[in-house]
Amino acid sequence: MIELPKTKIPAETQDPKRLIIFSKPKMGKSTACAELPDALCIDLEAGGYDYINAMKVTVKTVKELQEVCKAIINAGKPYKFIVLDTISRLEDMAKPLALKLFQETPAGSQFTGDDVLDASHGAGYGALRKAVEMCIDMVAKCAPNIILVCHSKDAAVGSGDLTIKQISLTGKTGAILASKSDAIGYMTRDENSNTILSFNTNDTAVEVGARPAHLRNKDVVLGEMQEDGTIQYHWERIYPSLIKK
């Protein structure tokens, strides 16, 4: 028998279980993620972490990603965070899987092309979204928290000259991933070279947002530039569970 609550049930966590970080290239996304405690960085760019000290593994195919996930689970899920860097590259990796999924449908059974996006009437885009989501869901089962690193793109709004910064992914994939995430932050640097992660929805030029109260409509100083040129990162400002009690 279902017992209905009579009082408010406390929140389970304030940590964003699924976080999207996006920005222009070379803004320090990978460097920042490498400094996140207890995080495994999965380098999908094949060389994106060559100059970074990190707990990292390079993955070039969906099969290799499956093998990494299997190894993590067999090891007892030792990581608190897993970083997928970047989702743009994951899209490319997932195309063979998307093609297989599409050809298994009635609409795609007669398709003989090599690129699922060449299917008529844009029918292959849905298969690509499904393939990308399958890969992300597989990784999400390996740790309590997952970070999706993405590039940004400028998208026109309406018929005017206004543009907004969005996640750079094919078709509706970016919007769907954003809707399933707990927080979407845009990374920039301020005039003092501090690393800023913005969740501020009052900035209409960027598509961001967050469910956790401590991030909602906030510009978080994630990395503080030190006098010696190093950066001190404060991931506890994103993940309160990292605060030592």
PDB file of C-alpha atoms in Angstrom:
ATOM      1  CA  MET A   1       0.000   0.000   0.000  1.00  0.00           C
ATOM      2  CA  ILE A   2       1.306   3.457  -0.900  1.00  0.00           C
ATOM      3  CA  GLU A   3       1.737   5.767   2.066  1.00  0.00           C
ATOM      4  CA  LEU A   4       1.267   9.399   1.068  1.00  0.00           C
ATOM      5  CA  PRO A   5       3.582  11.991   2.674  1.00  0.00           C
ATOM      6  CA  LYS A   6       2.149  14.334   5.287  1.00  0.00           C
ATOM      7  CA  THR A   7       5.168  16.656   5.469  1.00  0.00           C
ATOM      8  CA  LYS A   8       7.764  17.923   3.035  1.00  0.00           C
ATOM      9  CA  ILE A   9      10.430  15.363   2.168  1.00  0.00           C
ATOM     10  CA  PRO A  10      13.980  16.830   2.365  1.00  0.00           C
ATOM     11  CA  ALA A  11      15.997  17.175  -0.828  1.00  0.00           C
ATOM     12  CA  GLU A  12      18.246  14.171  -1.492  1.00  0.00           C
ATOM     13  CA  THR A  13      21.199  16.253  -2.693  1.00  0.00           C
ATOM     14  CA  GLN A  14      22.269  19.673  -3.946  1.00  0.00           C
ATOM     15  CA  ASP A  15      24.925  18.191  -6.230  1.00  0.00           C
ATOM     16  CA  PRO A  16      23.914  18.352  -9.906  1.00  0.00           C
ATOM     17  CA  LYS A  17      23.849  14.688 -10.908  1.00  0.00           C
ATOM     18  CA  ARG A  18      24.121  15.638 -14.567  1.00  0.00           C
ATOM     19  CA  LEU A  19      25.998  18.847 -15.339  1.00  0.00           C
ATOM     20  CA  ILE A  20      26.633  20.352 -18.775  1.00  0.00           C
ATOM     21  CA  ILE A  21      29.573  22.723 -19.207  1.00  0.00           C
ATOM     22  CA  PHE A  22      29.893  24.479 -22.542  1.00  0.00           C
ATOM     23  CA  SER A  23      31.969  27.333 -23.922  1.00  0.00           C
ATOM     24  CA  LYS A  24      34.091  28.511 -26.805  1.00  0.00           C
ATOM     25  CA  PRO A  25      37.244  26.416 -27.416  1.00  0.00           C
ATOM     26  CA  LYS A  26      40.293  26.890 -25.193  1.00  0.00           C
ATOM     27  CA  MET A  27      38.411  28.393 -22.247  1.00  0.00           C
ATOM     28  CA  GLY A  28      39.760  25.826 -19.798  1.00  0.00           C
ATOM     29  CA  LYS A  29      36.924  23.288 -19.578  1.00  0.00           C
ATOM     30  CA  SER A  30      39.193  20.243 -19.630  1.00  0.00           C
ATOM     31  CA  THR A  31      41.737  21.831 -17.286  1.00  0.00           C
ATOM     32  CA  ALA A  32      39.008  22.653 -14.769  1.00  0.00           C
ATOM     33  CA  CYS A  33      37.503  19.150 -14.942  1.00  0.00           C
ATOM     34  CA  ALA A  34      40.944  17.607 -14.400  1.00  0.00           C
ATOM     35  CA  GLU A  35      41.057  19.411 -11.026  1.00  0.00           C
ATOM     36  CA  LEU A  36      37.745  17.986  -9.862  1.00  0.00           C
ATOM     37  CA  PRO A  37      38.463  15.588  -6.971  1.00  0.00           C
ATOM     38  CA  ASP A  38      37.673  11.907  -7.503  1.00  0.00           C
ATOM     39  CA  ALA A  39      36.849  12.396 -11.183  1.00  0.00           C
ATOM     40  CA  LEU A  40      37.660  10.198 -14.166  1.00  0.00           C
ATOM     41  CA  CYS A  41      38.009  12.231 -17.351  1.00  0.00           C
ATOM     42  CA  ILE A  42      37.086  10.286 -20.482  1.00  0.00           C
ATOM     43  CA  ASP A  43      38.938  11.995 -23.324  1.00  0.00           C
ATOM     44  CA  LEU A  44      36.917  11.511 -26.511  1.00  0.00           C
ATOM     45  CA  GLU A  45      38.998  14.026 -28.478  1.00  0.00           C
ATOM     46  CA  ALA A  46      42.056  11.694 -28.548  1.00  0.00           C
ATOM     47  CA  GLY A  47      44.653  14.151 -27.338  1.00  0.00           C
ATOM     48  CA  GLY A  48      42.560  16.739 -25.544  1.00  0.00           C
ATOM     49  CA  TYR A  49      44.256  15.902 -22.242  1.00  0.00           C
ATOM     50  CA  ASP A  50      47.802  15.421 -23.527  1.00  0.00           C
ATOM     51  CA  TYR A  51      49.016  18.574 -21.762  1.00  0.00           C
ATOM     52  CA  ILE A  52      46.932  18.121 -18.613  1.00  0.00           C
ATOM     53  CA  ASN A  53      47.646  16.144 -15.461  1.00  0.00           C
ATOM     54  CA  ALA A  54      44.459  14.226 -14.847  1.00  0.00           C
ATOM     55  CA  MET A  55      42.893  10.908 -13.935  1.00  0.00           C
ATOM     56  CA  LYS A  56      42.113  10.180 -17.571  1.00  0.00           C
ATOM     57  CA  VAL A  57      41.462   7.544 -20.193  1.00  0.00           C
ATOM     58  CA  THR A  58      41.261   8.025 -23.966  1.00  0.00           C
ATOM     59  CA  VAL A  59      38.312   6.534 -25.846  1.00  0.00           C
ATOM     60  CA  LYS A  60      37.950   6.507 -29.641  1.00  0.00           C
ATOM     61  CA  THR A  61      34.914   4.294 -30.279  1.00  0.00           C
ATOM     62  CA  VAL A  62      31.621   3.339 -28.667  1.00  0.00           C
ATOM     63  CA  LYS A  63      33.014  -0.161 -28.151  1.00  0.00           C
ATOM     64  CA  GLU A  64      35.950   1.262 -26.187  1.00  0.00           C
ATOM     65  CA  LEU A  65      33.503   3.353 -24.147  1.00  0.00           C
ATOM     66  CA  GLN A  66      31.557   0.177 -23.338  1.00  0.00           C
ATOM     67  CA  GLU A  67      34.785  -1.495 -22.229  1.00  0.00           C
ATOM     68  CA  VAL A  68      35.658   1.437 -19.957  1.00  0.00           C
ATOM     69  CA  CYS A  69      32.194   1.356 -18.393  1.00  0.00           C
ATOM     70  CA  LYS A  70      32.456  -2.392 -17.830  1.00  0.00           C
ATOM     71  CA  ALA A  71      35.860  -1.940 -16.168  1.00  0.00           C
ATOM     72  CA  ILE A  72      34.498   0.810 -13.897  1.00  0.00           C
ATOM     73  CA  ILE A  73      31.576  -1.340 -12.778  1.00  0.00           C
ATOM     74  CA  ASN A  74      33.824  -4.376 -12.245  1.00  0.00           C
ATOM     75  CA  ALA A  75      36.095  -2.192 -10.094  1.00  0.00           C
ATOM     76  CA  GLY A  76      33.161  -1.322  -7.834  1.00  0.00           C
ATOM     77  CA  LYS A  77      32.410   2.130  -9.298  1.00  0.00           C
ATOM     78  CA  PRO A  78      35.365   3.900  -7.612  1.00  0.00           C
ATOM     79  CA  TYR A  79      34.745   7.391  -9.039  1.00  0.00           C
ATOM     80  CA  LYS A  80      32.342  10.007  -7.738  1.00  0.00           C
ATOM     81  CA  PHE A  81      32.442  11.955 -11.009  1.00  0.00           C
ATOM     82  CA  ILE A  82      32.860  10.982 -14.647  1.00  0.00           C
ATOM     83  CA  VAL A  83      33.600  13.611 -17.284  1.00  0.00           C
ATOM     84  CA  LEU A  84      32.682  13.012 -20.942  1.00  0.00           C
ATOM     85  CA  ASP A  85      34.789  15.408 -23.009  1.00  0.00           C
ATOM     86  CA  THR A  86      33.432  16.316 -25.546  1.00  0.00           C
ATOM     87  CA  ILE A  87      29.859  15.437 -26.484  1.00  0.00           C
ATOM     88  CA  SER A  88      30.463  16.872 -29.956  1.00  0.00           C
ATOM     89  CA  ARG A  89      33.002  14.099 -30.516  1.00  0.00           C
ATOM     90  CA  LEU A  90      30.625  11.565 -28.946  1.00  0.00           C
ATOM     91  CA  GLU A  91      28.120  12.432 -31.675  1.00  0.00           C
ATOM     92  CA  ASP A  92      30.628  11.441 -34.343  1.00  0.00           C
ATOM     93  CA  MET A  93      31.532   8.255 -32.469  1.00  0.00           C
ATOM     94  CA  ALA A  94      27.856   7.310 -32.127  1.00  0.00           C
ATOM     95  CA  LYS A  95      27.036   7.527 -35.842  1.00  0.00           C
ATOM     96  CA  PRO A  96      27.731   3.821 -36.593  1.00  0.00           C
ATOM     97  CA  LEU A  97      25.476   2.855 -33.667  1.00  0.00           C
ATOM     98  CA  ALA A  98      22.835   5.311 -34.882  1.00  0.00           C
ATOM     99  CA  LEU A  99      23.000   3.793 -38.366  1.00  0.00           C
ATOM    100  CA  LYS A 100      22.471   0.313 -36.934  1.00  0.00           C
ATOM    101  CA  LEU A 101      19.528   1.499 -34.822  1.00  0.00           C
ATOM    102  CA  PHE A 102      17.977   3.271 -37.806  1.00  0.00           C
ATOM    103  CA  GLN A 103      18.327   0.284 -40.137  1.00  0.00           C
ATOM    104  CA  GLU A 104      16.549  -1.875 -37.570  1.00  0.00           C
ATOM    105  CA  THR A 105      13.423   0.303 -37.876  1.00  0.00           C
ATOM    106  CA  PRO A 106      10.780  -0.066 -40.609  1.00  0.00           C
ATOM    107  CA  ALA A 107      11.624   3.424 -41.903  1.00  0.00           C
ATOM    108  CA  GLY A 108      15.332   2.655 -42.192  1.00  0.00           C
ATOM    109  CA  SER A 109      15.289  -0.980 -43.271  1.00  0.00           C
ATOM    110  CA  GLN A 110      15.906  -0.040 -46.918  1.00  0.00           C
ATOM    111  CA  PHE A 111      18.528   2.634 -46.226  1.00  0.00           C
ATOM    112  CA  THR A 112      21.919   1.633 -47.653  1.00  0.00           C
ATOM    113  CA  GLY A 113      23.967   4.781 -47.018  1.00  0.00           C
ATOM    114  CA  ASP A 114      26.989   5.048 -44.739  1.00  0.00           C
ATOM    115  CA  ASP A 115      25.891   8.200 -42.871  1.00  0.00           C
ATOM    116  CA  VAL A 116      22.616   8.022 -40.971  1.00  0.00           C
ATOM    117  CA  LEU A 117      22.149  11.789 -41.419  1.00  0.00           C
ATOM    118  CA  ASP A 118      21.833  11.252 -45.174  1.00  0.00           C
ATOM    119  CA  ALA A 119      18.511   9.485 -44.685  1.00  0.00           C
ATOM    120  CA  SER A 120      15.630  11.234 -46.433  1.00  0.00           C
ATOM    121  CA  HIS A 121      13.439  13.744 -44.645  1.00  0.00           C
ATOM    122  CA  GLY A 122      15.910  13.971 -41.739  1.00  0.00           C
ATOM    123  CA  ALA A 123      14.774  10.572 -40.477  1.00  0.00           C
ATOM    124  CA  GLY A 124      18.241   9.681 -39.198  1.00  0.00           C
ATOM    125  CA  TYR A 125      18.538  12.548 -36.734  1.00  0.00           C
ATOM    126  CA  GLY A 126      16.305  10.852 -34.211  1.00  0.00           C
ATOM    127  CA  ALA A 127      18.447   7.710 -34.388  1.00  0.00           C
ATOM    128  CA  LEU A 128      21.585   9.771 -33.745  1.00  0.00           C
ATOM    129  CA  ARG A 129      19.980  11.408 -30.695  1.00  0.00           C
ATOM    130  CA  LYS A 130      18.976   7.988 -29.398  1.00  0.00           C
ATOM    131  CA  ALA A 131      22.504   6.627 -29.902  1.00  0.00           C
ATOM    132  CA  VAL A 132      24.081   9.578 -28.074  1.00  0.00           C
ATOM    133  CA  GLU A 133      21.615   9.262 -25.191  1.00  0.00           C
ATOM    134  CA  MET A 134      22.304   5.521 -24.944  1.00  0.00           C
ATOM    135  CA  CYS A 135      26.028   6.213 -24.596  1.00  0.00           C
ATOM    136  CA  ILE A 136      25.496   8.899 -21.961  1.00  0.00           C
ATOM    137  CA  ASP A 137      23.043   6.756 -20.002  1.00  0.00           C
ATOM    138  CA  MET A 138      25.571   3.908 -20.038  1.00  0.00           C
ATOM    139  CA  VAL A 139      28.248   6.168 -18.525  1.00  0.00           C
ATOM    140  CA  ALA A 140      25.782   7.652 -16.027  1.00  0.00           C
ATOM    141  CA  LYS A 141      25.356   4.189 -14.477  1.00  0.00           C
ATOM    142  CA  CYS A 142      29.062   4.177 -13.545  1.00  0.00           C
ATOM    143  CA  ALA A 143      29.124   7.083 -11.073  1.00  0.00           C
ATOM    144  CA  PRO A 144      26.782   9.274  -8.987  1.00  0.00           C
ATOM    145  CA  ASN A 145      27.585  12.370 -11.058  1.00  0.00           C
ATOM    146  CA  ILE A 146      28.365  12.909 -14.722  1.00  0.00           C
ATOM    147  CA  ILE A 147      29.685  16.026 -16.473  1.00  0.00           C
ATOM    148  CA  LEU A 148      29.066  16.562 -20.189  1.00  0.00           C
ATOM    149  CA  VAL A 149      31.582  18.922 -21.781  1.00  0.00           C
ATOM    150  CA  CYS A 150      30.388  20.657 -24.947  1.00  0.00           C
ATOM    151  CA  HIS A 151      31.398  23.366 -27.367  1.00  0.00           C
ATOM    152  CA  SER A 152      29.178  26.397 -27.898  1.00  0.00           C
ATOM    153  CA  LYS A 153      27.662  27.881 -31.023  1.00  0.00           C
ATOM    154  CA  ASP A 154      25.953  31.168 -31.837  1.00  0.00           C
ATOM    155  CA  ALA A 155      22.353  30.662 -32.929  1.00  0.00           C
ATOM    156  CA  ALA A 156      20.198  33.354 -34.524  1.00  0.00           C
ATOM    157  CA  VAL A 157      16.991  34.333 -32.755  1.00  0.00           C
ATOM    158  CA  GLY A 158      13.977  35.433 -34.746  1.00  0.00           C
ATOM    159  CA  SER A 159      14.485  37.519 -37.846  1.00  0.00           C
ATOM    160  CA  GLY A 160      16.787  40.099 -36.257  1.00  0.00           C
ATOM    161  CA  ASP A 161      20.499  40.207 -35.593  1.00  0.00           C
ATOM    162  CA  LEU A 162      20.214  38.820 -32.053  1.00  0.00           C
ATOM    163  CA  THR A 163      22.192  35.652 -31.367  1.00  0.00           C
ATOM    164  CA  ILE A 164      22.391  33.431 -28.319  1.00  0.00           C
ATOM    165  CA  LYS A 165      25.036  30.942 -27.231  1.00  0.00           C
ATOM    166  CA  GLN A 166      23.848  27.350 -27.268  1.00  0.00           C
ATOM    167  CA  ILE A 167      25.287  23.867 -26.905  1.00  0.00           C
ATOM    168  CA  SER A 168      26.838  22.952 -30.256  1.00  0.00           C
ATOM    169  CA  LEU A 169      25.221  19.641 -31.171  1.00  0.00           C
ATOM    170  CA  THR A 170      23.290  18.315 -34.155  1.00  0.00           C
ATOM    171  CA  GLY A 171      19.599  19.105 -34.493  1.00  0.00           C
ATOM    172  CA  LYS A 172      17.621  18.901 -31.265  1.00  0.00           C
ATOM    173  CA  THR A 173      20.233  16.876 -29.369  1.00  0.00           C
ATOM    174  CA  GLY A 174      21.538  19.851 -27.388  1.00  0.00           C
ATOM    175  CA  ALA A 175      18.068  20.928 -26.274  1.00  0.00           C
ATOM    176  CA  ILE A 176      17.105  17.388 -25.255  1.00  0.00           C
ATOM    177  CA  LEU A 177      20.296  16.834 -23.252  1.00  0.00           C
ATOM    178  CA  ALA A 178      19.795  20.200 -21.569  1.00  0.00           C
ATOM    179  CA  SER A 179      16.239  19.285 -20.556  1.00  0.00           C
ATOM    180  CA  LYS A 180      17.514  16.090 -18.928  1.00  0.00           C
ATOM    181  CA  SER A 181      20.341  17.830 -17.030  1.00  0.00           C
ATOM    182  CA  ASP A 182      20.255  19.346 -13.555  1.00  0.00           C
ATOM    183  CA  ALA A 183      22.472  22.292 -14.474  1.00  0.00           C
ATOM    184  CA  ILE A 184      23.832  23.901 -17.641  1.00  0.00           C
ATOM    185  CA  GLY A 185      26.738  26.294 -17.154  1.00  0.00           C
ATOM    186  CA  TYR A 186      28.546  28.531 -19.648  1.00  0.00           C
ATOM    187  CA  MET A 187      32.264  28.944 -18.967  1.00  0.00           C
ATOM    188  CA  THR A 188      34.015  32.291 -19.443  1.00  0.00           C
ATOM    189  CA  ARG A 189      36.871  34.266 -17.943  1.00  0.00           C
ATOM    190  CA  ASP A 190      36.494  37.652 -16.259  1.00  0.00           C
ATOM    191  CA  GLU A 191      38.838  40.657 -16.481  1.00  0.00           C
ATOM    192  CA  ASN A 192      41.074  39.102 -13.808  1.00  0.00           C
ATOM    193  CA  SER A 193      41.370  35.793 -15.704  1.00  0.00           C
ATOM    194  CA  ASN A 194      39.193  34.001 -13.148  1.00  0.00           C
ATOM    195  CA  THR A 195      37.197  31.069 -14.503  1.00  0.00           C
ATOM    196  CA  ILE A 196      33.471  31.780 -14.296  1.00  0.00           C
ATOM    197  CA  LEU A 197      30.709  29.207 -14.672  1.00  0.00           C
ATOM    198  CA  SER A 198      27.462  31.024 -15.342  1.00  0.00           C
ATOM    199  CA  PHE A 199      24.020  29.612 -14.599  1.00  0.00           C
ATOM    200  CA  ASN A 200      22.470  33.088 -14.795  1.00  0.00           C
ATOM    201  CA  THR A 201      19.207  32.921 -16.718  1.00  0.00           C
ATOM    202  CA  ASN A 202      18.944  36.708 -16.576  1.00  0.00           C
ATOM    203  CA  ASP A 203      21.594  36.776 -19.299  1.00  0.00           C
ATOM    204  CA  THR A 204      19.341  36.280 -22.324  1.00  0.00           C
ATOM    205  CA  ALA A 205      22.335  35.848 -24.656  1.00  0.00           C
ATOM    206  CA  VAL A 206      23.215  32.430 -23.195  1.00  0.00           C
ATOM    207  CA  GLU A 207      21.058  29.316 -22.730  1.00  0.00           C
ATOM    208  CA  VAL A 208      21.870  28.206 -19.172  1.00  0.00           C
ATOM    209  CA  GLY A 209      20.079  27.261 -15.978  1.00  0.00           C
ATOM    210  CA  ALA A 210      20.130  25.093 -12.859  1.00  0.00           C
ATOM    211  CA  ARG A 211      17.784  23.202 -10.550  1.00  0.00           C
ATOM    212  CA  PRO A 212      19.961  23.267  -7.387  1.00  0.00           C
ATOM    213  CA  ALA A 213      19.191  26.404  -5.387  1.00  0.00           C
ATOM    214  CA  HIS A 214      22.844  27.336  -4.783  1.00  0.00           C
ATOM    215  CA  LEU A 215      23.471  27.542  -8.556  1.00  0.00           C
ATOM    216  CA  ARG A 216      20.208  29.018  -9.752  1.00  0.00           C
ATOM    217  CA  ASN A 217      20.768  32.359 -11.557  1.00  0.00           C
ATOM    218  CA  LYS A 218      24.326  32.500 -10.210  1.00  0.00           C
ATOM    219  CA  ASP A 219      27.702  33.366 -11.746  1.00  0.00           C
ATOM    220  CA  VAL A 220      30.044  31.029  -9.887  1.00  0.00           C
ATOM    221  CA  VAL A 221      33.775  31.767  -9.622  1.00  0.00           C
ATOM    222  CA  LEU A 222      34.992  28.242 -10.250  1.00  0.00           C
ATOM    223  CA  GLY A 223      38.681  29.069 -10.672  1.00  0.00           C
ATOM    224  CA  GLU A 224      40.596  31.920  -9.034  1.00  0.00           C
ATOM    225  CA  MET A 225      43.757  33.130 -10.764  1.00  0.00           C
ATOM    226  CA  GLN A 226      46.689  33.276  -8.344  1.00  0.00           C
ATOM    227  CA  GLU A 227      49.611  35.708  -8.394  1.00  0.00           C
ATOM    228  CA  ASP A 228      51.966  32.975  -9.587  1.00  0.00           C
ATOM    229  CA  GLY A 229      49.764  32.272 -12.616  1.00  0.00           C
ATOM    230  CA  THR A 230      48.203  29.076 -11.285  1.00  0.00           C
ATOM    231  CA  ILE A 231      44.459  28.641 -10.843  1.00  0.00           C
ATOM    232  CA  GLN A 232      42.818  27.528  -7.607  1.00  0.00           C
ATOM    233  CA  TYR A 233      39.605  25.680  -8.361  1.00  0.00           C
ATOM    234  CA  HIS A 234      36.574  25.593  -6.057  1.00  0.00           C
ATOM    235  CA  TRP A 235      34.467  22.679  -7.200  1.00  0.00           C
ATOM    236  CA  GLU A 236      32.774  22.657  -3.810  1.00  0.00           C
ATOM    237  CA  ARG A 237      30.905  25.731  -5.047  1.00  0.00           C
ATOM    238  CA  ILE A 238      29.262  23.465  -7.627  1.00  0.00           C
ATOM    239  CA  TYR A 239      29.147  20.258  -5.583  1.00  0.00           C
ATOM    240  CA  PRO A 240      28.434  21.056  -1.891  1.00  0.00           C
ATOM    241  CA  SER A 241      29.141  17.445  -0.917  1.00  0.00           C
ATOM    242  CA  LEU A 242      32.848  18.188  -1.480  1.00  0.00           C
ATOM    243  CA  ILE A 243      32.891  20.576   1.479  1.00  0.00           C
ATOM    244  CA  LYS A 244      34.823  18.944   4.291  1.00  0.00           C
ATOM    245  CA  LYS A 245      32.804  18.881   7.495  1.00  0.00           C
TER     246      LYS A 245
END
